[in-house]
Amino acid sequence: QVQLIESGGRLVQAGGSLRLSCAASGLTLSTYGVGWFRQAPGKEREFVAAISRSGSNTYYADSVKGRFTIARDNAKNTASLQMNSLKPEDTAVYYCAVRRTVYSLSISRSAGEYDYWGQGTQVTVSS
């Protein structure tokens, strides 16, 4: 049974930092690309960041570029999202997702290409 469990979300003031973690079980994370998505109230789920199987390729939404950093530790079957300089508009439920791929450098920003999703963790940024 595949499980992705996100953690690290909480209330933080604008300008602060958070580190979200995604712990995977029931799969070998090194065979999956990882993505982070978020969904704010009343809005559609949107892409935040993605990282390839190897970790050598990353891609970010323009809205978070330069502030967020995605990483992975295949040995620990975990991924993370370091979020700095947080803004109120970053408030959302953040989801970790994985996509099986044979290509070690492949990344995707399309939610439809991801196979498994976590339950989400709430990030609230106060002004």
Coordinates of C-alpha atoms in Angstrom, one line a residue, residues 24-115:
A24 CA 6.9 7.8 1.2
S25 CA 6.1 4.1 2.0
G26 CA 5.1 1.2 -0.1
L27 CA 7.2 2.3 -3.0
T28 CA 10.8 2.9 -3.9
L29 CA 11.0 6.7 -4.2
S30 CA 14.1 6.6 -6.5
T31 CA 11.9 5.3 -9.3
Y32 CA 9.5 8.3 -9.0
G33 CA 9.6 11.9 -9.8
V34 CA 8.3 14.1 -7.0
G35 CA 6.1 17.2 -7.2
W36 CA 4.6 19.6 -4.7
F37 CA 1.2 21.2 -5.4
R38 CA -1.0 23.5 -3.4
Q39 CA -4.6 24.5 -3.2
A40 CA -5.9 27.6 -1.7
P41 CA -9.6 28.0 -0.6
G42 CA -11.8 28.6 -3.6
K43 CA -8.9 28.0 -6.1
E44 CA -7.8 25.2 -8.2
R45 CA -4.8 23.0 -7.3
E46 CA -1.7 24.5 -8.7
F47 CA 1.8 23.3 -9.4
V48 CA 4.6 24.5 -7.0
A49 CA 7.8 22.5 -7.7
A50 CA 9.0 19.2 -9.1
I51 CA 12.2 17.2 -8.9
S52 CA 13.4 14.4 -11.1
R53 CA 14.2 10.9 -9.9
S54 CA 17.9 11.6 -9.8
G55 CA 17.4 15.0 -8.1
S56 CA 19.5 16.7 -10.8
N57 CA 16.5 18.5 -12.4
T58 CA 14.2 20.8 -10.6
Y59 CA 11.4 23.1 -11.8
Y60 CA 9.5 25.8 -10.0
A61 CA 6.4 27.8 -10.5
D62 CA 7.2 31.5 -11.2
S63 CA 5.4 32.5 -8.1
V64 CA 7.8 30.6 -5.8
K65 CA 11.1 30.7 -7.8
G66 CA 13.9 31.9 -5.7
R67 CA 12.0 31.4 -2.5
F68 CA 11.3 27.7 -2.4
T69 CA 13.6 24.7 -2.8
I70 CA 12.6 21.2 -3.5
A71 CA 14.9 18.3 -2.5
R72 CA 14.8 14.6 -2.1
D73 CA 16.7 11.9 -0.2
N74 CA 16.2 8.6 -2.0
A75 CA 18.0 6.7 0.7
K76 CA 15.4 7.8 3.2
N77 CA 12.5 7.7 0.8
T78 CA 11.7 11.3 1.6
A79 CA 11.3 14.6 -0.2
S80 CA 11.1 18.1 1.1
L81 CA 10.1 21.6 0.2
Q82 CA 12.0 24.4 1.9
M83 CA 9.9 27.6 1.8
N84 CA 11.5 31.0 2.6
S85 CA 10.2 34.5 2.5
L86 CA 6.7 33.3 2.8
K87 CA 3.9 35.5 1.7
P88 CA 0.2 35.5 2.7
E89 CA -0.6 34.3 -0.9
D90 CA 1.4 31.2 -0.2
T91 CA -1.4 30.1 2.2
A92 CA -2.8 26.8 1.0
V93 CA -2.9 23.1 1.6
Y94 CA 0.3 21.6 0.2
Y95 CA 0.4 18.2 -1.4
C96 CA 3.2 15.9 -2.2
A97 CA 2.8 13.7 -5.3
V98 CA 4.9 11.1 -7.1
R99 CA 4.9 9.9 -10.7
R100 CA 6.5 6.7 -11.9
T101 CA 9.0 7.3 -14.7
V102 CA 11.8 5.4 -16.4
Y103 CA 13.6 8.7 -17.2
S104 CA 15.9 9.8 -14.4
L105 CA 15.8 13.4 -15.5
S106 CA 12.1 13.7 -16.3
I107 CA 10.0 16.3 -14.4
S108 CA 6.4 17.3 -14.8
R109 CA 4.2 20.2 -13.7
S110 CA 1.0 18.5 -14.7
A111 CA -1.1 17.1 -11.8
G112 CA -2.6 14.5 -14.1
E113 CA 0.7 12.8 -14.6
Y114 CA 1.1 12.0 -10.9
D115 CA 0.2 8.6 -9.7

